Each structure stands twice: as structure tokens, then as C-alpha cells.
mmCIF file of C-alpha atoms in Angstrom:
data_model
loop_
_atom_site.group_PDB
_atom_site.id
_atom_site.type_symbol
_atom_site.label_atom_id
_atom_site.label_comp_id
_atom_site.label_asym_id
_atom_site.label_seq_id
_atom_site.Cartn_x
_atom_site.Cartn_y
_atom_site.Cartn_z
ATOM 1 C CA MET E 1 143.330 89.970 92.512
ATOM 2 C CA SER E 2 146.488 89.360 90.178
ATOM 3 C CA GLU E 3 147.548 91.980 87.744
ATOM 4 C CA GLU E 4 146.614 89.515 84.796
ATOM 5 C CA GLU E 5 143.034 89.002 86.132
ATOM 6 C CA GLN E 6 142.446 92.814 86.424
ATOM 7 C CA GLN E 7 143.553 93.370 82.417
ATOM 8 C CA ILE E 8 140.932 90.934 81.448
ATOM 9 C CA PRO E 9 137.958 93.270 79.822
ATOM 10 C CA PRO E 10 134.581 93.131 80.964
ATOM 11 C CA GLU E 11 132.246 91.184 78.937
ATOM 12 C CA ASP E 12 130.994 93.371 76.131
ATOM 13 C CA ALA E 13 127.211 93.522 77.001
ATOM 14 C CA ASN E 14 126.441 94.729 73.167
ATOM 15 C CA ALA E 15 128.833 92.070 71.890
ATOM 16 C CA PRO E 16 127.542 90.297 68.750
ATOM 17 C CA ILE E 17 126.306 86.754 69.299
ATOM 18 C CA ASN E 18 125.250 83.923 66.899
ATOM 19 C CA VAL E 19 121.898 82.996 66.118
ATOM 20 C CA LYS E 20 120.613 79.979 64.344
ATOM 21 C CA VAL E 21 117.378 80.159 62.589
ATOM 22 C CA VAL E 22 115.470 76.987 61.917
ATOM 23 C CA SER E 23 112.678 76.165 59.664
ATOM 24 C CA ALA E 24 109.892 73.390 59.775
ATOM 25 C CA THR E 25 111.755 71.235 57.219
ATOM 26 C CA GLY E 26 114.920 71.536 59.441
ATOM 27 C CA ASP E 27 116.833 74.145 57.222
ATOM 28 C CA GLU E 28 119.053 76.478 59.319
ATOM 29 C CA VAL E 29 120.289 80.132 58.456
ATOM 30 C CA PHE E 30 122.877 81.813 60.804
ATOM 31 C CA PHE E 31 123.115 85.207 61.980
ATOM 32 C CA LYS E 32 125.263 87.484 63.654
ATOM 33 C CA ILE E 33 123.757 89.948 65.655
ATOM 34 C CA LYS E 34 124.117 92.698 68.442
ATOM 35 C CA ARG E 35 122.524 91.727 71.771
ATOM 36 C CA SER E 36 120.958 95.348 71.642
ATOM 37 C CA THR E 37 119.477 94.929 67.919
ATOM 38 C CA LYS E 38 115.807 94.567 67.521
ATOM 39 C CA LEU E 39 115.076 90.802 66.192
ATOM 40 C CA SER E 40 112.396 92.634 63.990
ATOM 41 C CA LYS E 41 115.677 93.285 61.919
ATOM 42 C CA LEU E 42 116.724 89.619 61.849
ATOM 43 C CA GLN E 43 113.305 88.350 60.775
ATOM 44 C CA GLY E 44 113.157 90.866 57.736
ATOM 45 C CA ALA E 45 116.497 89.494 56.645
ATOM 46 C CA TYR E 46 115.581 86.113 57.203
ATOM 47 C CA ALA E 47 112.420 86.517 55.323
ATOM 48 C CA ASN E 48 114.177 88.289 52.456
ATOM 49 C CA LYS E 49 116.872 85.615 52.477
ATOM 50 C CA VAL E 50 114.245 82.588 52.198
ATOM 51 C CA GLY E 51 112.002 84.821 49.743
ATOM 52 C CA LYS E 52 109.099 84.746 51.931
ATOM 53 C CA ASP E 53 106.849 87.792 53.007
ATOM 54 C CA VAL E 54 107.888 88.501 56.723
ATOM 55 C CA ASN E 55 104.173 88.524 57.802
ATOM 56 C CA SER E 56 103.322 85.002 56.806
ATOM 57 C CA ILE E 57 106.070 83.534 58.686
ATOM 58 C CA ARG E 58 106.286 83.335 62.782
ATOM 59 C CA PHE E 59 109.355 83.254 65.214
ATOM 60 C CA LEU E 60 109.503 81.664 68.230
ATOM 61 C CA TYR E 61 112.226 81.676 71.032
ATOM 62 C CA ASP E 62 111.799 79.237 73.981
ATOM 63 C CA GLY E 63 108.456 78.295 72.718
ATOM 64 C CA ALA E 64 107.368 81.870 72.804
ATOM 65 C CA ARG E 65 106.642 84.244 70.067
ATOM 66 C CA ILE E 66 109.167 87.301 69.399
ATOM 67 C CA SER E 67 107.452 90.312 69.187
ATOM 68 C CA ASP E 68 108.697 93.505 67.355
ATOM 69 C CA THR E 69 110.531 95.102 70.271
ATOM 70 C CA ASP E 70 112.387 92.048 71.455
ATOM 71 C CA THR E 71 116.227 92.178 71.307
ATOM 72 C CA PRO E 72 118.548 89.233 72.000
ATOM 73 C CA ALA E 73 119.391 90.924 75.304
ATOM 74 C CA SER E 74 115.575 91.209 76.532
ATOM 75 C CA LEU E 75 115.317 87.831 75.892
ATOM 76 C CA ASP E 76 118.136 86.720 77.674
ATOM 77 C CA MET E 77 119.802 84.908 74.451
ATOM 78 C CA GLU E 78 123.107 83.377 74.439
ATOM 79 C CA ASP E 79 125.478 82.563 71.786
ATOM 80 C CA ASN E 80 124.565 79.965 69.229
ATOM 81 C CA ASP E 81 120.821 79.922 70.510
ATOM 82 C CA THR E 82 118.108 78.747 68.276
ATOM 83 C CA ILE E 83 115.109 80.651 66.880
ATOM 84 C CA ASP E 84 112.275 78.451 65.439
ATOM 85 C CA VAL E 85 110.371 79.633 62.387
ATOM 86 C CA MET E 86 106.975 78.510 61.529
ATOM 87 C CA VAL E 87 104.553 78.891 58.624
ATOM 88 C CA GLU E 88 101.254 81.042 59.348
ATOM 89 C CA GLN E 89 98.731 78.894 60.250
ATOM 90 C CA VAL E 90 95.162 79.198 59.422
ATOM 91 C CA GLY E 91 91.877 77.476 59.606
ATOM 92 C CA GLY E 92 88.244 77.566 58.473
ATOM 93 C CA CYS E 93 86.944 74.390 56.833
ATOM 94 C CA VAL E 94 88.434 71.063 55.933
ATOM 95 C CA PRO E 95 87.921 68.380 58.591
ATOM 96 C CA CYS E 96 90.878 66.190 59.466
ATOM 97 C CA SER E 97 90.403 63.063 57.761
ATOM 98 C CA SER E 98 93.753 62.141 57.840
ATOM 99 C CA TRP I 1 103.393 104.564 45.296
ATOM 100 C CA LYS I 2 104.308 101.366 47.432
ATOM 101 C CA GLU I 3 102.891 103.006 50.604
ATOM 102 C CA LEU I 4 99.736 104.172 48.488
ATOM 103 C CA ALA I 5 98.887 100.985 47.281
ATOM 104 C CA ALA I 6 99.319 99.360 50.854
ATOM 105 C CA ILE I 7 96.979 101.924 52.078
ATOM 106 C CA ARG I 8 94.460 101.302 49.161
ATOM 107 C CA SER I 9 94.781 97.381 50.057
ATOM 108 C CA ARG I 10 94.232 98.145 53.656
ATOM 109 C CA GLN I 11 91.047 100.371 53.167
ATOM 110 C CA ASN I 12 89.583 97.862 50.658
ATOM 111 C CA THR I 13 90.122 95.184 53.633
ATOM 112 C CA TRP I 14 88.301 97.480 55.990
ATOM 113 C CA ARG I 15 85.520 98.326 53.474
ATOM 114 C CA GLN I 16 84.696 94.634 52.824
ATOM 115 C CA SER I 17 84.637 94.203 56.429
ATOM 116 C CA LEU I 18 82.070 97.139 57.031
ATOM 117 C CA ALA I 19 80.125 95.891 54.069
ATOM 118 C CA SER I 20 80.074 92.334 55.410
ATOM 119 C CA LEU I 21 78.862 93.688 59.279
ATOM 120 C CA PHE I 22 76.204 95.963 57.224
ATOM 121 C CA THR I 23 74.682 92.700 55.584
ATOM 122 C CA THR I 24 75.143 90.724 58.773
ATOM 123 C CA ALA I 25 73.119 93.392 60.749
ATOM 124 C CA SER I 26 70.486 93.844 57.742
ATOM 125 C CA THR I 27 69.637 90.098 57.420
ATOM 126 C CA VAL I 28 69.773 88.480 60.549
ATOM 127 C CA LYS I 29 66.891 88.023 62.700
ATOM 128 C CA ASP I 30 68.820 87.358 66.017
ATOM 129 C CA ALA I 31 68.158 90.770 67.776
ATOM 130 C CA ASP I 32 71.662 90.285 69.993
ATOM 131 C CA LEU I 33 73.842 89.978 66.917
ATOM 132 C CA VAL I 34 72.328 92.800 65.010
ATOM 133 C CA GLU I 35 73.293 94.949 67.930
ATOM 134 C CA ILE I 36 76.522 93.426 68.341
ATOM 135 C CA ALA I 37 77.122 94.389 64.694
ATOM 136 C CA HIS I 38 76.203 97.907 65.130
ATOM 137 C CA GLN I 39 78.727 97.999 68.037
ATOM 138 C CA ALA I 40 81.327 96.416 66.049
ATOM 139 C CA GLU I 41 80.495 99.092 62.901
ATOM 140 C CA SER I 42 81.127 101.837 65.541
ATOM 141 C CA ALA I 43 84.237 100.395 67.052
ATOM 142 C CA ILE I 44 85.858 99.795 63.739
ATOM 143 C CA SER I 45 85.294 103.611 62.813
ATOM 144 C CA GLU I 46 87.348 104.547 65.759
ATOM 145 C CA LEU I 47 90.022 102.399 64.882
ATOM 146 C CA GLU I 48 93.497 103.357 63.496
ATOM 147 C CA TRP I 49 93.131 101.015 60.518
ATOM 148 C CA GLY I 50 96.874 100.962 59.732
ATOM 149 C CA GLY I 51 98.291 100.523 63.183
ATOM 150 C CA ARG I 52 99.121 97.674 65.157
ATOM 151 C CA VAL I 53 97.306 96.076 68.144
ATOM 152 C CA GLN I 54 99.599 96.398 70.803
ATOM 153 C CA VAL I 55 97.357 95.249 73.987
ATOM 154 C CA VAL I 56 97.614 91.688 73.166
ATOM 155 C CA PHE I 57 101.003 90.182 73.080
ATOM 156 C CA PRO I 58 102.550 89.810 70.582
ATOM 157 C CA SER I 59 101.221 92.481 68.410
ATOM 158 C CA THR I 60 99.801 92.207 65.358
ATOM 159 C CA GLU I 61 98.734 94.538 62.558
ATOM 160 C CA THR I 62 95.268 95.796 63.252
ATOM 161 C CA ALA I 63 93.954 94.979 59.606
ATOM 162 C CA ILE I 64 93.857 91.183 60.775
ATOM 163 C CA LEU I 65 90.922 92.657 63.010
ATOM 164 C CA ALA I 66 88.828 92.925 59.563
ATOM 165 C CA SER I 67 88.708 88.924 59.206
ATOM 166 C CA TYR I 68 86.286 88.947 62.085
ATOM 167 C CA CYS I 69 83.713 90.683 60.294
ATOM 168 C CA THR I 70 83.935 88.348 57.489
ATOM 169 C CA LYS I 71 83.805 84.737 56.481
ATOM 170 C CA GLU I 72 87.690 84.651 56.125
ATOM 171 C CA TRP I 73 89.442 81.872 57.752
ATOM 172 C CA LEU I 74 91.115 82.805 60.838
ATOM 173 C CA SER I 75 94.841 82.761 61.449
ATOM 174 C CA ASP I 76 97.177 81.691 64.447
ATOM 175 C CA ASN I 77 97.044 85.565 65.360
ATOM 176 C CA HIS I 78 93.724 85.473 65.723
ATOM 177 C CA MET I 79 94.175 82.735 68.003
ATOM 178 C CA VAL I 80 96.690 84.394 70.109
ATOM 179 C CA HIS I 81 93.603 86.932 70.758
ATOM 180 C CA TYR I 82 91.437 83.983 71.527
ATOM 181 C CA ILE I 83 93.956 82.575 74.116
ATOM 182 C CA SER I 84 94.337 86.188 75.810
ATOM 183 C CA TRP I 85 90.795 86.464 76.094
ATOM 184 C CA LEU I 86 90.194 82.946 77.381
ATOM 185 C CA THR I 87 93.094 83.871 80.125
ATOM 186 C CA GLU I 88 91.214 87.113 81.117
ATOM 187 C CA GLU I 89 88.155 85.018 81.342
ATOM 188 C CA LEU I 90 89.410 82.447 83.464
ATOM 189 C CA CYS I 91 91.196 85.410 85.817
ATOM 190 C CA GLN I 92 88.137 87.551 85.875
ATOM 191 C CA ASN I 93 85.561 84.595 86.718
ATOM 192 C CA LEU I 94 87.933 83.555 89.542
ATOM 193 C CA CYS I 95 88.350 80.038 87.899
ATOM 194 C CA THR I 96 90.046 77.772 90.071
ATOM 195 C CA GLU I 97 91.419 75.418 87.370
ATOM 196 C CA LYS I 98 95.133 75.817 87.166
ATOM 197 C CA VAL I 99 95.211 76.073 83.354
ATOM 198 C CA VAL I 100 97.892 77.060 81.423
ATOM 199 C CA PHE I 101 97.129 78.194 77.646
ATOM 200 C CA CYS I 102 99.558 77.713 75.053
ATOM 201 C CA ASP I 103 100.308 79.262 71.697
ATOM 202 C CA SER I 104 98.916 77.463 68.516
ATOM 203 C CA PHE I 105 102.559 76.383 67.651
ATOM 204 C CA PHE I 106 103.151 74.634 70.983
ATOM 205 C CA LEU I 107 102.221 71.031 69.449
ATOM 206 C CA GLU I 108 104.237 72.013 66.293
ATOM 207 C CA LEU I 109 107.201 72.429 68.564
ATOM 208 C CA VAL I 110 106.409 69.193 70.403
ATOM 209 C CA CYS I 111 106.561 67.403 67.067
ATOM 210 C CA ARG I 112 109.567 69.157 66.219
ATOM 211 C CA ALA I 113 111.173 67.676 69.485
ATOM 212 C CA TYR I 114 109.651 64.362 68.615
ATOM 213 C CA ASN I 115 111.521 64.313 65.325
ATOM 214 C CA ALA I 116 114.930 65.399 67.027
ATOM 215 C CA ARG I 117 114.404 62.924 69.845
ATOM 216 C CA GLU I 118 118.092 62.364 70.957
ATOM 217 C CA GLU I 119 118.433 66.046 70.602
ATOM 218 C CA TYR I 120 115.244 66.587 72.973
ATOM 219 C CA LEU I 121 116.950 64.285 75.929
ATOM 220 C CA THR I 122 120.478 65.700 75.637
ATOM 221 C CA ASP I 123 120.419 69.494 74.512
ATOM 222 C CA ILE I 124 118.758 71.374 77.406
ATOM 223 C CA LYS I 125 119.479 74.483 76.235
ATOM 224 C CA LEU I 126 117.379 74.193 72.926
ATOM 225 C CA TYR I 127 114.630 72.186 74.755
ATOM 226 C CA GLY I 128 114.647 73.446 78.450
ATOM 227 C CA TRP I 129 111.391 75.338 78.039
ATOM 228 C CA LEU I 130 109.549 72.203 76.781
ATOM 229 C CA HIS I 131 110.949 70.051 79.762
ATOM 230 C CA GLN I 132 109.979 72.815 82.128
ATOM 231 C CA ALA I 133 106.541 72.742 80.602
ATOM 232 C CA ALA I 134 106.100 69.226 80.952
ATOM 233 C CA GLN I 135 107.538 69.303 84.566
ATOM 234 C CA LYS I 136 104.638 71.777 85.776
ATOM 235 C CA LEU I 137 102.437 69.472 84.589
ATOM 236 C CA VAL I 138 103.629 66.747 86.351
ATOM 237 C CA THR I 139 104.293 68.252 89.727
ATOM 238 C CA GLY I 140 100.389 70.003 89.555
ATOM 239 C CA GLU I 141 101.523 73.508 89.233
ATOM 240 C CA ASN I 142 99.660 73.619 85.868
ATOM 241 C CA ALA I 143 96.650 70.983 85.970
ATOM 242 C CA GLU I 144 96.052 71.442 82.423
ATOM 243 C CA LEU I 145 97.618 72.567 79.161
ATOM 244 C CA ALA I 146 95.109 74.094 76.920
ATOM 245 C CA THR I 147 96.071 74.645 73.317
ATOM 246 C CA PHE I 148 94.959 74.690 69.423
ATOM 247 C CA ALA I 149 95.924 72.064 66.863
ATOM 248 C CA ASN I 150 96.038 72.864 63.173
ATOM 249 C CA PRO I 151 95.580 69.529 61.334
ATOM 250 C CA GLY I 152 96.413 69.560 57.804
ATOM 251 C CA GLY I 153 97.318 73.513 58.088
ATOM 252 C CA VAL I 154 93.304 74.058 57.151
ATOM 253 C CA HIS I 155 91.386 73.293 60.138
ATOM 254 C CA TRP I 156 91.625 74.495 64.155
ATOM 255 C CA THR I 157 90.539 72.027 66.942
ATOM 256 C CA PRO I 158 90.869 71.948 70.768
ATOM 257 C CA VAL I 159 93.752 70.163 72.633
ATOM 258 C CA VAL I 160 93.778 69.726 76.427
ATOM 259 C CA LEU I 161 96.504 67.725 78.142
ATOM 260 C CA ASN I 162 96.041 66.762 81.888
ATOM 261 C CA PHE I 163 99.296 64.974 83.219
ATOM 262 C CA MET I 164 97.458 64.090 86.570
ATOM 263 C CA LYS I 165 94.541 62.045 84.888
ATOM 264 C CA LYS I 166 96.852 61.076 81.998
ATOM 265 C CA SER I 167 94.496 62.104 79.670
ATOM 266 C CA ILE I 168 94.565 64.100 75.980
ATOM 267 C CA THR I 169 91.142 65.722 75.679
ATOM 268 C CA TYR I 170 90.287 66.369 71.847
ATOM 269 C CA ALA I 171 87.349 67.529 69.810
ATOM 270 C CA ASP I 172 86.702 68.422 66.445
ATOM 271 C CA SER I 173 83.798 70.726 65.339
ATOM 272 C CA PHE I 174 83.040 68.776 62.222
ATOM 273 C CA ALA I 175 82.754 65.410 64.346
ATOM 274 C CA PRO I 176 81.104 66.276 67.639
ATOM 275 C CA GLY I 177 80.299 63.390 70.152
ATOM 276 C CA GLN I 178 82.055 61.168 67.331
ATOM 277 C CA ARG I 179 85.547 60.772 69.182
ATOM 278 C CA ALA I 180 86.984 62.460 66.647
ATOM 279 C CA GLU I 181 90.680 61.317 65.863
ATOM 280 C CA MET I 182 93.890 63.285 66.143
ATOM 281 C CA GLU I 183 96.392 63.725 63.292
ATOM 282 C CA PRO I 184 98.592 60.634 63.363
ATOM 283 C CA ARG I 185 101.962 62.592 63.485
ATOM 284 C CA LEU I 186 100.675 64.855 66.500
ATOM 285 C CA LYS I 187 99.073 61.760 68.205
ATOM 286 C CA GLU I 188 102.167 60.348 67.905
ATOM 287 C CA ALA I 189 104.440 63.245 69.123
ATOM 288 C CA LEU I 190 102.048 63.600 71.873
ATOM 289 C CA GLU I 191 101.842 60.086 72.998
ATOM 290 C CA TRP I 192 105.724 60.072 73.020
ATOM 291 C CA TRP I 193 106.349 63.546 75.122
ATOM 292 C CA THR I 194 103.571 62.553 77.511
ATOM 293 C CA PHE I 195 104.848 58.826 78.209
ATOM 294 C CA LEU I 196 108.384 60.330 78.241
ATOM 295 C CA HIS I 197 107.520 62.483 81.404
ATOM 296 C CA THR I 198 105.220 60.373 83.173
ATOM 297 C CA GLY I 199 106.170 56.721 82.070
ATOM 298 C CA GLU I 200 102.557 55.732 81.442
ATOM 299 C CA GLU I 201 100.364 55.750 78.513
ATOM 300 C CA PHE I 202 97.477 58.314 78.365
ATOM 301 C CA THR I 203 94.042 57.900 77.405
ATOM 302 C CA TYR I 204 91.859 60.106 75.086
ATOM 303 C CA GLU I 205 88.876 61.549 76.047
ATOM 304 C CA GLU I 206 86.524 63.774 74.185
ATOM 305 C CA MET I 207 85.675 67.596 74.748
ATOM 306 C CA ALA I 208 82.411 68.882 74.323
ATOM 307 C CA ILE I 209 81.948 71.118 71.265
ATOM 308 C CA GLY I 210 79.515 72.617 68.997
ATOM 309 C CA SER I 211 78.691 71.253 65.839
ATOM 310 C CA GLN I 212 80.265 73.502 62.757
ATOM 311 C CA ASP I 213 77.979 73.753 59.440
ATOM 312 C CA ASP I 214 79.575 76.236 57.348
ATOM 313 C CA SER I 215 83.509 76.458 55.936
ATOM 314 C CA TRP I 216 85.068 79.546 58.104
ATOM 315 C CA ASN I 217 84.122 79.213 61.734
ATOM 316 C CA CYS I 218 86.189 76.284 63.090
ATOM 317 C CA ALA I 219 88.458 78.440 65.076
ATOM 318 C CA ILE I 220 85.410 79.917 67.003
ATOM 319 C CA PHE I 221 84.006 76.505 67.573
ATOM 320 C CA ALA I 222 87.619 75.382 69.040
ATOM 321 C CA GLY I 223 87.716 78.607 71.110
ATOM 322 C CA ASN I 224 84.487 78.284 72.340
ATOM 323 C CA ALA I 225 85.140 74.355 73.244
ATOM 324 C CA LEU I 226 87.853 75.560 75.517
ATOM 325 C CA ALA I 227 85.731 78.422 76.987
ATOM 326 C CA HIS I 228 83.071 75.870 77.647
ATOM 327 C CA ARG I 229 85.207 73.238 79.267
ATOM 328 C CA TYR I 230 86.419 75.699 82.033
ATOM 329 C CA LEU I 231 83.509 78.041 82.343
ATOM 330 C CA PRO I 232 80.307 76.306 81.199
ATOM 331 C CA VAL I 233 77.808 78.856 82.648
ATOM 332 C CA GLN I 234 79.274 81.765 81.202
ATOM 333 C CA ASN I 235 80.171 80.333 77.624
ATOM 334 C CA PRO I 236 77.419 77.891 76.519
ATOM 335 C CA LEU I 237 78.292 75.526 73.394
ATOM 336 C CA ILE I 238 77.791 77.604 70.034
ATOM 337 C CA ARG I 239 74.796 75.757 68.310
ATOM 338 C CA SER I 240 74.592 78.015 65.400
ATOM 339 C CA ARG I 241 75.993 79.671 62.307
ATOM 340 C CA ASP I 242 74.666 83.211 63.804
ATOM 341 C CA GLY I 243 76.093 82.247 67.382
ATOM 342 C CA ALA I 244 79.672 81.446 65.579
ATOM 343 C CA THR I 245 79.526 85.130 63.896
ATOM 344 C CA LYS I 246 78.086 86.614 67.086
ATOM 345 C CA GLN I 247 81.491 85.101 68.988
ATOM 346 C CA ARG I 248 83.621 86.637 66.145
ATOM 347 C CA LEU I 249 82.451 89.881 66.688
ATOM 348 C CA GLU I 250 82.513 89.935 70.528
ATOM 349 C CA LEU I 251 86.367 88.704 69.950
ATOM 350 C CA LEU I 252 86.552 91.840 67.695
ATOM 351 C CA LEU I 253 84.921 94.140 70.307
ATOM 352 C CA TRP I 254 87.202 92.899 73.096
ATOM 353 C CA VAL I 255 90.317 93.398 71.475
ATOM 354 C CA VAL I 256 89.416 96.897 70.274
ATOM 355 C CA ARG I 257 88.167 98.115 73.411
ATOM 356 C CA LYS I 258 91.379 97.000 75.001
ATOM 357 C CA GLU I 259 92.868 98.609 72.534
ATOM 358 C CA ASN I 260 91.187 102.289 72.650
#
């Protein structure tokens, strides 16, 4: 191994990554977050930014819901990855007539 | 004061659910339902009302369980419980169908992919998981994909995709036996996704479902239709309002017992 190669620092496992949160209407909000930070913090910040109750929206990564304890590291997220945000779904009575 | 207000609000939610259970237990004639209502009362009294349900992924606030005792509309978080219960039921009953139950947002994500069709083909990082889901259906690793649609944001209906039979099976508890039509935007997105991965047009089939005659139990009828599809003996179609109420409470008891 050359001297030059030895001087390259190993990749910081906790280096911040950029994450894009995309809403159903296509609106995008960008966050920079450490890989060890719980995504619940990002969820709270997003809800604040768009003025919604965090309990009324859902966050999904790769088609699966993000749980309170998930972090970018636990989900193997990479820089510039996208999180989908969805509005809570409810259902009870009105038949689909469309 | 904010914390106290939150506690008060939760207490009220649970009080209402207990009152509703009491009404159910004292008015219905179905002895099984009365028994389940009593069991639910006792289960709720042992529950930490302000906590979170941790046993079902993803965790949800315990307070949402109160909705099972009332006539409140059920949300996607309740459907998470239903999907977990269905998965466990199939496993315990040694069902040989290779069915994968997907989150109620699955179809919305297919719609999102449909609205970004070029990206879907080029951005594997963003849509790799959806390509994989299709691949598993194409190869037969998963025989069927079952999930819930939420047409108009007000109603729950069951949907099953079968890539081997090239079929989309659908039902609506307000129109059982009437070849219910799927929401157009959903239909368009599903037809695009299924054709893209198979090169063939899918046909529509009708799923057996109970007939809903109330304004709050569509989630239960939709879940029961899926349970009946895979385990018909253990899960006969719900035929009455009391039957739906019973199923709501059984779902509540399932979650609470797992939690305790």
C-alpha cells in the first residue's frame, strides 16, 4: 500500500448524510442527519416545518414504515436517499363511486 | 399543563371506549359477543393507556386501540395490526399459500411510481424495492400480494395481485357480488405496473366479501375478506354488524394479549 493511500482516513461511520423527504404532492424537504440519529427526530422536524401533527403523517423508506427507533444506519441509508411521507389513511363508510 | 391535558384526553378516549363496551355487553343478544366485550373490558383495565404498542411493527400509540371498542373509523395503523394478525394466522394454520401482505400504503407508492414512470425505470436506488416486489411475484417466490386500498381516503377495500394467474382480485363491502370497480387512478397505476413486469394485461376477479350495512366497519370487512380467502374455514365471511363488532374486539384482544 502506498503512503498516499495510507493517509486517506477511513469513512466516518457517523458522517452526516443528506436525506430527501417527498410528500404525496411531490414537495421535497431536505435534511442533513447523522447516521446514528434516530429518524423520529427528522420526522418531528419535518412535521414542524410543514405545520402538521406528526401523528397524522407516516414515513416510509423502501416501501416499509420507519419506526421510532430506526436510524439511517439501521436502515442502511445512503447519501441522497429518499423518504416517502404519506398522510394518515382512515376508512369507514363512503363507498367508492369514482 | 400540556402533559395533563394530554393525559386527560387519553383518559376520555378510554372512558368512551369502556362506555361503548358496556353498552355492547348489555344490549346485544349474541352470547359470544357479550363474552368478548367482557374480556375486552378486563384486558383494557390491565393496559398501560398512555404507552405504545411495541409488539406489532411499527409501534403505535396504545390509545389507538380504544377505537376498536367504538364506532370510530379505523386508520392505517389499525390495518398494520390486521396485517400482522393475518400473517400470524396463516403461519399458525400452516397455510401453504405463499402470500405476502403489504402495508396499506403499498398501492399509494405504486401510484407514486406510476406518476414518475421514467424515474421508475431509471432510478433503481429509489424504486429498487418495488422492482424486487414485482420480481418475487413474477418468479413465484411470492404467489400473491395482498393489501388494502383506501379509495377516496374514506373507505377500506381488499386487493390481491397474482402474477401467475395474471389477475387483480378486488372487492368492496358495499357492493359484494357486484363486480365492484376499483378507483380509476389506482386501476391505471396497477395495470401499468403489472403490465410492465409481465408484458401481459391482467384480468379482474371478484373476491368474496361480507355485506356492510353500517358506516364504520369497512376495515373489518376488508380484513375479513382476506382472512376468508386464505383460511375460509377458520374465517367465515362476516354477515352481520354484531359479527363485525366481534371481529373488532377480537383484534383488540389479540394485540393486548401479545403486548402483555
